[in-house]
XYZ file of C-alpha atoms in Angstrom:
690
model
C 124.396 28.454 234.243
C 124.882 31.586 235.775
C 122.351 33.957 237.074
C 122.450 38.420 236.923
C 119.984 40.748 236.747
C 119.066 42.878 233.499
C 117.185 46.477 234.206
C 116.071 44.677 237.814
C 115.006 41.454 236.220
C 116.741 38.627 237.511
C 117.559 36.460 234.400
C 119.581 32.970 233.939
C 121.643 32.042 230.985
C 124.557 29.706 230.030
C 128.219 30.560 231.003
C 129.741 32.142 227.559
C 126.430 34.401 226.853
C 127.036 38.129 226.027
C 124.917 41.043 228.332
C 123.130 41.126 224.761
C 122.320 37.790 225.397
C 120.833 38.215 228.656
C 118.813 41.030 228.033
C 116.668 39.226 225.421
C 116.174 37.072 227.640
C 114.770 39.218 230.394
C 112.694 40.283 226.932
C 114.591 44.300 227.317
C 114.999 45.655 224.305
C 118.676 46.743 223.134
C 119.052 48.563 219.826
C 121.853 47.008 218.024
C 123.155 48.124 213.929
C 126.133 45.994 213.580
C 124.997 42.505 215.368
C 123.883 39.112 213.521
C 123.587 36.024 215.300
C 125.503 33.747 212.930
C 128.547 36.255 212.461
C 131.154 37.729 215.205
C 130.473 40.846 216.609
C 133.089 44.103 216.526
C 130.734 46.761 218.551
C 131.469 49.028 215.349
C 127.900 50.411 216.130
C 128.010 51.278 220.060
C 124.180 51.394 219.704
C 124.084 48.659 222.588
C 126.030 50.354 225.053
C 125.259 49.393 228.603
C 126.214 49.832 231.965
C 126.947 47.024 234.132
C 127.585 47.990 238.386
C 131.289 47.904 239.108
C 132.570 49.139 235.301
C 134.171 52.700 234.963
C 132.429 52.920 231.106
C 129.541 52.082 229.585
C 130.191 48.396 228.154
C 128.619 46.949 224.166
C 126.463 44.440 225.377
C 126.701 42.199 222.012
C 130.553 41.444 222.895
C 131.116 41.631 226.868
C 130.198 37.671 228.471
C 128.151 37.912 230.936
C 128.877 37.132 234.756
C 127.074 35.833 237.466
C 126.278 38.447 239.772
C 126.401 41.512 236.726
C 123.498 44.310 237.197
C 122.820 45.745 234.184
C 121.296 48.543 233.101
C 120.282 49.369 229.366
C 118.419 52.830 229.954
C 119.521 56.086 231.373
C 119.592 59.489 230.302
C 123.068 59.824 229.620
C 123.206 56.359 227.324
C 120.065 57.827 225.345
C 122.129 60.870 224.881
C 124.870 58.914 224.098
C 122.795 56.865 221.294
C 121.242 60.239 220.210
C 124.739 62.135 219.374
C 125.562 59.002 217.398
C 122.126 58.287 215.606
C 122.732 61.903 214.588
C 126.499 61.592 213.363
C 125.398 58.757 211.694
C 122.015 61.246 209.538
C 125.131 63.815 209.240
C 126.350 61.074 206.437
C 122.819 59.242 205.598
C 120.721 60.276 202.608
C 117.194 61.596 203.415
C 116.292 59.282 200.453
C 113.540 56.849 202.750
C 110.676 57.070 200.108
C 112.788 55.859 197.174
C 114.779 53.260 199.187
C 114.021 49.341 198.470
C 114.550 48.455 202.126
C 111.805 51.363 203.235
C 110.489 50.109 206.102
C 112.566 47.277 207.208
C 115.854 49.380 207.577
C 116.687 49.482 211.046
C 118.520 52.518 210.793
C 115.519 54.353 209.512
C 113.208 52.168 212.758
C 115.519 53.313 215.213
C 115.355 57.332 213.992
C 111.716 56.948 213.515
C 111.023 54.730 217.188
C 113.113 57.847 218.679
C 112.222 60.658 216.492
C 116.055 61.570 216.268
C 116.461 64.821 213.960
C 119.350 65.529 211.771
C 122.169 67.625 214.419
C 125.016 67.934 212.464
C 125.376 69.303 208.562
C 125.211 67.036 205.902
C 128.922 65.238 205.564
C 129.618 63.939 201.646
C 130.593 60.141 201.473
C 133.319 58.558 200.581
C 137.220 59.781 200.539
C 138.491 63.110 199.003
C 141.756 61.333 198.894
C 140.808 58.694 196.754
C 137.712 59.341 194.330
C 137.627 56.228 192.995
C 135.842 54.375 195.436
C 132.534 54.349 193.796
C 129.128 54.701 195.686
C 126.800 53.484 193.325
C 127.219 50.317 191.481
C 124.460 48.988 189.443
C 126.072 46.651 187.068
C 125.933 43.343 189.027
C 122.557 41.482 187.763
C 121.385 40.204 190.981
C 123.037 42.995 193.796
C 122.968 46.547 194.027
C 125.142 49.503 196.087
C 124.682 52.822 197.165
C 127.059 53.157 199.988
C 125.878 56.899 200.643
C 123.447 54.331 202.665
C 125.984 52.807 204.612
C 126.747 53.313 207.875
C 130.602 50.871 207.838
C 128.438 48.597 210.302
C 131.222 45.782 208.863
C 128.439 43.224 208.147
C 128.617 42.673 204.789
C 132.402 42.401 205.092
C 132.128 39.873 207.680
C 129.743 37.362 205.706
C 131.700 37.701 202.132
C 134.843 37.292 204.487
C 136.508 34.535 206.599
C 133.463 34.183 209.191
C 130.563 33.808 206.550
C 131.234 32.610 202.772
C 134.845 33.205 202.454
C 135.142 35.412 199.134
C 136.643 38.233 200.206
C 135.141 40.191 197.128
C 134.441 43.317 199.370
C 136.790 44.844 202.139
C 137.271 48.041 204.435
C 138.947 50.973 202.662
C 140.149 54.150 204.429
C 139.991 55.689 208.297
C 137.615 58.052 209.969
C 135.112 59.350 207.950
C 136.140 57.592 204.312
C 135.923 54.472 205.511
C 133.633 52.153 203.340
C 133.431 48.430 202.009
C 134.461 48.558 198.972
C 135.445 45.701 195.696
C 138.760 44.330 195.165
C 140.385 47.335 193.037
C 137.830 49.297 193.209
C 135.878 47.222 190.265
C 131.973 47.298 189.243
C 130.707 44.162 191.214
C 130.120 42.686 187.855
C 133.709 42.073 186.733
C 134.563 41.295 190.803
C 134.345 37.654 191.474
C 131.016 37.707 192.884
C 129.137 34.832 193.015
C 125.815 36.759 194.023
C 124.833 34.359 196.570
C 123.866 37.657 198.235
C 124.778 37.288 201.561
C 125.900 40.918 201.554
C 122.419 42.324 201.528
C 120.776 39.747 203.964
C 122.757 40.772 206.642
C 122.639 45.109 205.531
C 121.086 46.651 207.988
C 119.808 49.403 205.851
C 119.826 49.675 201.449
C 123.382 49.967 201.045
C 123.456 46.330 199.746
C 120.309 45.160 197.909
C 119.067 42.527 195.555
C 118.562 43.997 192.213
C 115.039 45.256 191.975
C 112.810 43.626 190.073
C 109.480 43.696 191.421
C 108.877 47.268 190.223
C 108.840 45.966 186.797
C 106.421 42.596 187.785
C 104.080 45.102 189.351
C 103.602 47.620 186.603
C 103.120 44.322 184.088
C 101.070 43.205 186.260
C 98.752 45.851 185.883
C 98.919 46.402 182.337
C 97.009 43.114 182.147
C 98.243 42.816 178.102
C 100.239 39.674 178.768
C 99.648 35.933 179.758
C 101.532 35.488 183.318
C 102.745 32.732 184.745
C 104.790 33.015 188.172
C 106.275 30.203 190.054
C 107.096 29.583 193.813
C 110.257 27.767 195.646
C 109.971 25.323 198.430
C 111.591 28.048 200.546
C 109.720 31.167 200.067
C 106.439 29.566 201.211
C 107.742 28.708 204.541
C 110.054 32.074 205.163
C 107.768 34.528 203.372
C 105.379 33.855 206.756
C 108.041 36.029 208.910
C 107.526 39.022 206.610
C 104.239 39.148 207.853
C 105.002 38.769 211.267
C 104.103 34.931 211.970
C 106.432 32.582 213.454
C 109.677 31.248 212.024
C 108.610 28.282 210.091
C 105.482 28.970 209.626
C 103.981 27.162 206.006
C 101.797 29.861 203.751
C 101.875 27.900 200.456
C 98.108 28.972 200.186
C 98.801 33.055 201.472
C 101.399 32.749 199.248
C 99.075 31.557 195.844
C 96.198 33.783 196.752
C 98.179 36.537 197.505
C 99.989 35.910 193.609
C 96.002 35.840 191.807
C 95.382 38.929 194.052
C 98.243 40.821 192.544
C 97.149 40.064 189.561
C 98.956 36.629 187.965
C 96.923 33.940 185.248
C 99.145 31.034 186.271
C 100.529 30.089 189.373
C 102.643 26.728 189.364
C 104.815 25.756 191.703
C 108.735 25.130 191.328
C 108.770 21.906 193.524
C 107.489 20.347 189.340
C 111.086 21.652 188.495
C 112.625 19.601 190.908
C 111.185 16.599 190.451
C 111.830 17.403 186.995
C 115.349 18.246 188.023
C 115.693 14.947 190.222
C 114.598 12.432 187.073
C 117.068 14.188 185.059
C 119.930 14.480 187.423
C 119.730 11.120 188.689
C 119.231 9.328 185.653
C 122.732 11.506 184.459
C 124.440 10.150 187.448
C 123.379 6.716 187.504
C 124.545 6.604 183.502
C 128.068 8.520 184.868
C 128.043 5.435 188.261
C 127.498 2.705 185.491
C 130.571 3.839 183.249
C 132.342 5.233 186.097
C 133.161 8.650 184.389
C 133.712 11.533 185.522
C 132.869 10.903 188.894
C 131.947 11.611 191.324
C 129.004 14.162 189.739
C 128.349 17.852 191.999
C 125.051 18.880 191.770
C 123.873 22.277 189.340
C 121.010 23.799 191.276
C 122.660 26.475 193.091
C 123.946 29.377 190.395
C 126.076 31.090 193.400
C 127.970 27.667 193.595
C 127.963 27.219 189.911
C 129.854 30.757 189.508
C 132.011 29.597 192.183
C 133.173 26.920 190.258
C 133.174 28.975 186.364
C 135.245 31.682 188.606
C 137.685 29.595 190.681
C 138.107 25.807 189.102
C 137.080 25.321 185.246
C 138.214 21.742 186.258
C 135.651 21.261 187.988
C 133.408 21.622 185.212
C 132.674 18.624 183.656
C 131.803 16.971 187.164
C 128.746 19.550 187.463
C 125.293 17.453 186.591
C 124.672 19.483 183.089
C 120.669 19.488 184.283
C 118.868 23.094 184.504
C 118.167 24.300 187.651
C 114.207 23.847 188.410
C 113.934 27.341 188.589
C 114.946 27.305 184.746
C 113.840 23.926 183.826
C 110.362 24.933 185.087
C 110.704 28.175 182.675
C 111.579 26.407 179.616
C 108.764 23.723 180.110
C 106.163 27.011 180.795
C 107.379 29.405 177.202
C 108.579 26.215 175.258
C 106.271 23.315 175.970
C 102.756 22.592 175.626
C 101.702 24.661 177.880
C 102.482 27.647 176.062
C 101.295 26.191 172.964
C 97.339 25.794 174.271
C 97.180 29.298 175.741
C 96.024 30.599 171.682
C 97.196 30.065 168.277
C 99.693 32.980 168.105
C 101.313 31.606 170.952
C 101.427 28.494 169.001
C 103.024 29.719 166.477
C 105.868 31.231 168.243
C 104.324 35.177 167.809
C 103.634 35.554 171.304
C 105.125 34.264 174.404
C 103.495 34.179 178.087
C 105.080 36.654 180.854
C 107.467 34.440 183.354
C 108.124 35.366 187.335
C 109.911 33.292 189.895
C 110.116 33.916 193.511
C 113.467 32.675 194.768
C 115.086 32.701 198.047
C 118.215 33.474 196.271
C 120.085 37.061 194.510
C 121.825 34.521 192.709
C 118.590 33.209 190.752
C 118.743 36.813 189.282
C 122.428 36.165 187.537
C 121.217 32.555 186.292
C 118.269 34.081 184.367
C 120.228 35.799 182.443
C 122.976 32.999 181.690
C 123.923 32.552 178.101
C 121.726 29.358 176.902
C 119.093 29.649 179.208
C 118.519 33.672 179.116
C 114.406 34.555 178.436
C 113.239 31.755 180.093
C 112.600 33.629 182.855
C 111.402 37.525 182.542
C 112.409 38.425 186.243
C 113.064 36.712 189.546
C 111.913 37.878 193.080
C 113.230 37.262 195.973
C 111.058 36.428 198.926
C 111.558 40.134 200.725
C 110.927 41.792 197.412
C 107.636 39.711 197.445
C 106.679 41.220 200.238
C 107.134 44.343 199.417
C 104.963 43.956 196.154
C 102.128 42.555 198.558
C 102.596 45.433 201.274
C 102.604 47.854 198.113
C 99.120 46.425 196.793
C 97.357 46.557 200.583
C 96.887 43.144 200.336
C 96.354 41.499 204.255
C 98.786 38.344 203.967
C 97.868 36.997 207.085
C 94.544 37.288 206.986
C 94.649 35.442 203.583
C 93.270 31.290 203.543
C 95.807 28.778 203.608
C 93.823 27.001 201.193
C 95.082 27.171 197.622
C 95.614 25.466 194.797
C 98.002 25.972 192.667
C 97.457 25.518 188.536
C 98.035 22.420 186.406
C 99.469 20.870 185.241
C 103.102 22.495 185.974
C 102.071 22.241 189.866
C 102.142 19.116 190.731
C 104.599 17.925 192.857
C 106.001 15.939 195.270
C 107.579 15.960 198.956
C 111.026 15.135 197.130
C 110.989 18.367 195.614
C 110.369 20.624 198.943
C 113.439 18.706 200.223
C 115.137 21.122 197.383
C 114.609 24.268 199.871
C 117.241 22.501 202.485
C 120.660 21.635 202.414
C 121.327 18.067 201.978
C 117.341 17.739 200.496
C 118.697 17.146 196.373
C 121.528 13.994 197.591
C 118.472 13.016 199.689
C 115.754 13.517 196.521
C 118.265 11.845 194.366
C 119.364 8.924 196.041
C 115.456 8.430 196.619
C 114.990 8.181 192.448
C 118.365 6.237 191.879
C 117.412 4.064 194.422
C 113.748 3.532 192.723
C 115.641 3.354 188.819
C 118.166 0.496 190.610
C 115.126 -1.668 192.023
C 116.417 -1.104 195.443
C 113.803 1.473 196.568
C 112.594 -0.651 199.641
C 115.196 -1.250 200.986
C 116.934 2.373 201.388
C 114.819 4.615 203.693
C 113.262 7.797 202.687
C 114.888 9.546 205.214
C 119.100 10.516 205.100
C 118.990 12.298 208.545
C 123.327 12.473 208.125
C 122.842 14.323 204.895
C 120.381 16.996 207.257
C 120.688 20.381 209.782
C 123.155 23.626 209.418
C 125.605 23.073 212.179
C 128.078 20.817 210.117
C 129.526 22.263 206.632
C 130.247 18.811 205.662
C 128.390 16.046 205.788
C 128.291 12.520 204.466
C 126.747 9.315 204.332
C 126.970 5.586 202.623
C 124.422 4.429 200.536
C 123.790 0.809 199.806
C 124.249 -0.139 196.363
C 125.051 3.725 195.114
C 128.204 4.654 197.119
C 129.485 7.420 199.349
C 128.092 11.133 199.153
C 128.705 14.428 200.045
C 126.643 17.987 201.226
C 128.663 21.046 201.267
C 126.841 23.103 203.508
C 127.467 26.839 202.117
C 130.681 27.560 199.682
C 132.758 27.711 202.557
C 132.730 24.237 203.055
C 133.082 23.129 198.827
C 135.965 25.296 198.848
C 137.839 23.516 201.867
C 136.451 20.020 200.646
C 138.290 21.014 197.416
C 141.828 21.970 198.812
C 142.691 18.278 198.036
C 142.312 15.769 196.088
C 140.775 13.262 197.883
C 137.189 14.292 196.792
C 137.983 12.526 193.342
C 138.177 9.386 194.129
C 136.163 9.481 198.007
C 132.668 10.149 196.650
C 130.067 8.900 193.603
C 127.940 12.455 194.153
C 128.169 15.645 195.902
C 125.498 18.684 196.731
C 127.057 22.003 196.883
C 124.823 25.091 198.505
C 126.426 27.981 198.257
C 124.725 29.395 201.342
C 124.314 28.269 204.739
C 121.222 25.956 204.958
C 120.816 26.007 201.210
C 117.861 27.968 200.088
C 116.173 28.025 203.288
C 119.434 30.633 204.000
C 119.550 32.321 200.690
C 120.692 35.857 200.630
C 116.782 36.859 198.999
C 114.777 35.858 202.412
C 113.574 37.602 205.040
C 116.428 39.167 207.442
C 116.043 37.359 210.868
C 117.364 37.858 214.340
C 116.731 34.611 215.589
C 119.786 32.612 215.658
C 117.778 29.689 215.054
C 115.768 30.266 212.696
C 117.125 28.337 209.525
C 116.651 25.235 212.229
C 112.774 26.250 211.979
C 112.461 26.609 208.581
C 114.149 23.353 207.703
C 112.070 21.820 210.108
C 109.168 22.583 208.289
C 110.371 21.538 204.621
C 111.012 17.765 206.528
C 107.457 18.355 207.857
C 106.400 18.923 204.558
C 107.789 16.445 203.027
C 106.801 13.923 205.534
C 103.107 14.919 205.164
C 103.168 14.454 201.018
C 101.230 11.792 199.625
C 104.072 11.238 197.017
C 107.508 11.290 198.246
C 109.470 10.163 195.379
C 109.871 12.135 192.000
C 109.303 9.756 189.579
C 105.510 9.361 191.420
C 104.734 12.750 189.752
C 101.744 11.656 187.726
C 101.974 15.327 185.637
C 106.018 14.874 185.159
C 104.973 10.733 183.828
C 102.299 12.581 181.190
C 105.311 15.146 180.317
C 107.694 12.031 179.253
C 105.171 10.604 177.648
C 103.669 13.393 175.418
C 107.030 15.185 174.563
C 110.630 14.385 176.409
C 110.293 10.550 175.943
C 112.627 9.390 178.426
C 114.609 11.451 180.742
C 118.194 12.705 179.183
C 116.562 11.600 175.780
C 117.463 14.036 173.211
C 114.522 15.538 173.295
C 115.115 16.208 176.808
C 118.725 17.498 176.203
C 116.919 19.911 174.066
C 114.742 22.274 176.687
C 116.295 20.655 179.974
C 120.121 20.774 179.902
C 122.969 23.113 179.961
C 126.704 23.990 179.167
C 129.450 25.991 180.995
C 132.055 27.660 180.359
C 135.406 29.115 182.601
C 135.334 32.680 183.393
C 137.199 35.344 181.059
C 136.916 32.635 178.189
C 136.834 32.814 174.522
C 134.079 29.870 175.063
C 131.737 32.026 177.231
C 132.506 35.531 174.888
C 131.487 32.494 171.843
C 128.206 31.470 174.081
C 127.395 34.673 174.731
C 127.461 36.386 171.341
C 125.953 33.138 170.120
C 122.813 33.955 172.799
C 122.583 37.599 171.896
C 121.840 35.866 167.659
C 119.671 33.744 169.332
C 117.159 36.422 171.227
C 117.960 38.700 168.320
C 119.770 41.337 170.998
C 122.186 43.691 168.324
C 123.243 45.413 171.127
C 124.440 43.147 173.426
C 126.073 41.481 170.680
C 127.948 44.345 169.598
C 129.119 45.033 172.839
C 130.805 41.699 173.119
C 133.426 42.950 169.972
C 136.404 45.241 169.557
C 134.752 48.066 167.338
C 136.557 47.006 164.459
C 136.309 43.270 164.625
C 135.236 40.684 162.113
C 132.606 38.381 161.942
C 133.248 35.476 159.371
C 129.723 33.949 159.328
C 130.798 31.218 156.766
C 127.271 31.512 154.788
C 125.936 33.997 152.205
C 126.244 37.219 154.327
C 129.834 37.019 153.681
C 132.559 38.396 156.579
C 130.526 41.464 158.810
C 133.150 44.125 159.198
C 133.022 46.848 163.036
C 130.776 46.301 165.769
C 128.395 48.528 164.552
C 127.754 46.408 161.215
C 127.557 43.343 163.091
C 124.693 45.197 165.415
C 122.916 46.542 161.753
C 123.182 42.877 160.878
C 121.566 40.853 164.103
C 118.393 43.285 164.273
C 117.846 43.934 160.596
C 119.287 40.800 158.416
C 118.342 38.278 160.432
C 115.072 36.802 160.301
C 112.453 38.020 163.160
C 113.097 34.913 166.471
C 110.264 32.596 167.271
C 109.080 32.156 170.355
C 107.268 30.029 172.490
C 108.184 26.351 170.805
C 109.292 27.616 168.041
C 111.874 29.363 169.456
C 115.241 27.027 169.392
C 119.141 28.002 170.291
C 122.102 27.051 169.769
C 123.963 24.911 171.749
C 127.480 23.896 172.390
C 128.521 20.417 171.954
C 130.149 19.523 174.716
C 128.632 20.713 178.060
C 132.008 21.631 179.894
C 134.562 21.168 177.777
C 136.375 24.581 178.554
C 138.895 25.058 174.830
C 135.623 23.340 173.082
C 134.270 25.468 170.622
C 132.185 22.905 168.640
C 128.609 24.160 168.598
C 124.821 22.314 167.095
C 123.049 25.596 165.239
C 119.121 25.515 165.794
C 118.811 23.981 162.282
C 121.100 21.175 163.459
C 124.245 21.903 161.470
C 127.715 21.278 163.366
C 129.969 24.278 163.410
C 133.188 25.418 165.347
C 134.527 28.527 166.203
C 137.699 30.218 166.286
C 137.639 33.263 168.731
C 140.453 35.872 168.842
C 140.546 38.070 171.831
C 142.164 41.562 172.651
C 141.435 43.621 175.992
C 139.912 46.560 175.292
C 140.691 49.710 178.512
C 137.815 51.812 178.749
C 138.466 54.418 182.178
C 140.073 52.492 185.108
C 138.163 49.064 183.863
C 139.525 46.208 181.505
C 137.185 43.901 179.608
C 138.098 41.000 176.470
C 136.409 41.460 173.462
C 136.018 39.596 170.575
C 138.327 40.686 167.539
C 137.660 38.625 165.046
C 135.310 35.810 165.129
C 135.474 32.636 162.794
C 132.691 30.133 161.532
C 133.916 26.709 159.795
C 130.705 24.643 158.857
C 131.776 21.010 159.615
């Protein structure tokens, strides 16, 4: 331990700590724009400059190591003048668009300017590079993440979060120098055309509105205000803890009841628990795992509930796709059950007849869930996905005093019942713990195995392992970087029987849509709340969920049944593959989205339908055919989809139609060049009935 003073206040702290650490221990506020606790600091913004006795010039507190006997001064007229000048330069390159900005009220830069009443001191300077105008400033192509680089302050946190210190995806990096410096994508591609996995860690660390989650909350609010549709919302386990921080509560504060009551005040007719979907996922996934274990085929099984991880596999390792569990995530299972199960039928005659469907929203800690909700084969089961941060914006927009709401609030049934195992999904390692609990029951060892597997818990290690008696060795990859490291060699194929991967460190609790926090221990605090909720749950194993048991008895028969597979399982495809193009096309056909289908074809493409309709020539005619010639789609329980016969065979184009027919497609593709971008399109699509 070392001792020093900050503004005359004596401080004692660990050797190796920074002056910024010392100031915070002393209760002294130092402004920062480029510092984030879990990423390395580079002293870019210079807002945290302080005076250290004996040093010739001010030092950046975020990177300067504290020394015994240091005398530190954080406030002086010179320091304030420098910060003011620095802010004025940033203001000259920043749009005056706070009123419409998605992070209005939670932007670090806005807060600094407001607190100090700094004014424009320079003429406005346009952003970007005159020499390289291809660096696009605004990009809304991704279903998960929006970019507006006119609001960027070049702090570098997004580059770090996406790069080696963080997710190790390296999708974005700095280009140019001086005033033209910008964090851009590889080859200036739109974000949707990169290998971005939509994890959203860049949005989590961005101090301004340069990187945000694709906003859905405006549309949700307008739909609720109109009151024309029956609406249902599901909330994920991590959101009910983290949302407390958005309203000034301590990290780890559980606000399940307050959240339920706030959602009812916003106008939702039904409030459900995503943990119901988590319990259902475990029933399907544990059964699938034990079947693979018995046959010793396609092991290890990788969990599939994290869409960022699934995206990564489809981009980088299609050879791993057969190892992914075919079960849908809890969000998508819950959405499918809500829209296409008995709940929808019970809403009224028009719902039972397939003429209407409920409006279904999910509240998630994850930006990639927005991406997942539009995947082929599941799109439409969730109408909109809100992040935890977005829900907080909605609550503030309607003037709801969240902290004053009662914590007494109950989920609606039957899709609101859950167990402690479902709650564990919010934490890294939790899915594996939940699987083990139910798998142990299925093999008759639940009383011999502990409920809690502490070696699988925590956020400090990237790879965690445990040997489960009667099952085998399992692993937890805490963050996508840990998964990448594990897959560098082939030892995983024989060493483990099951592997959980969460793209974000800490699991969903550290998701890209969670509240932004400067507390270095925030993940540990959120995680402890998850474990406490599990420990206090009256039922802690997924198979103990009474409503899940009723669902199988009345609708699904048993886990992994034909009925369950039709509703609760999904398929995968390598990115930029013929199989993916086919899956997207069939999804558009099922939803009668003629425009979307036409966008997948070359303008002069041919579709051979192997039906009385014959061959259809040209993308425009394909669009018209889907819109005008096909029967209107059914909704709710009457809605049926095409599905791939093989869940993960990257070369298999065999399809089962909604009527149960088997057919096989052949796809001829071509590369279309559109400006600086290029994409693969269908040149010829031929269907053959088997």
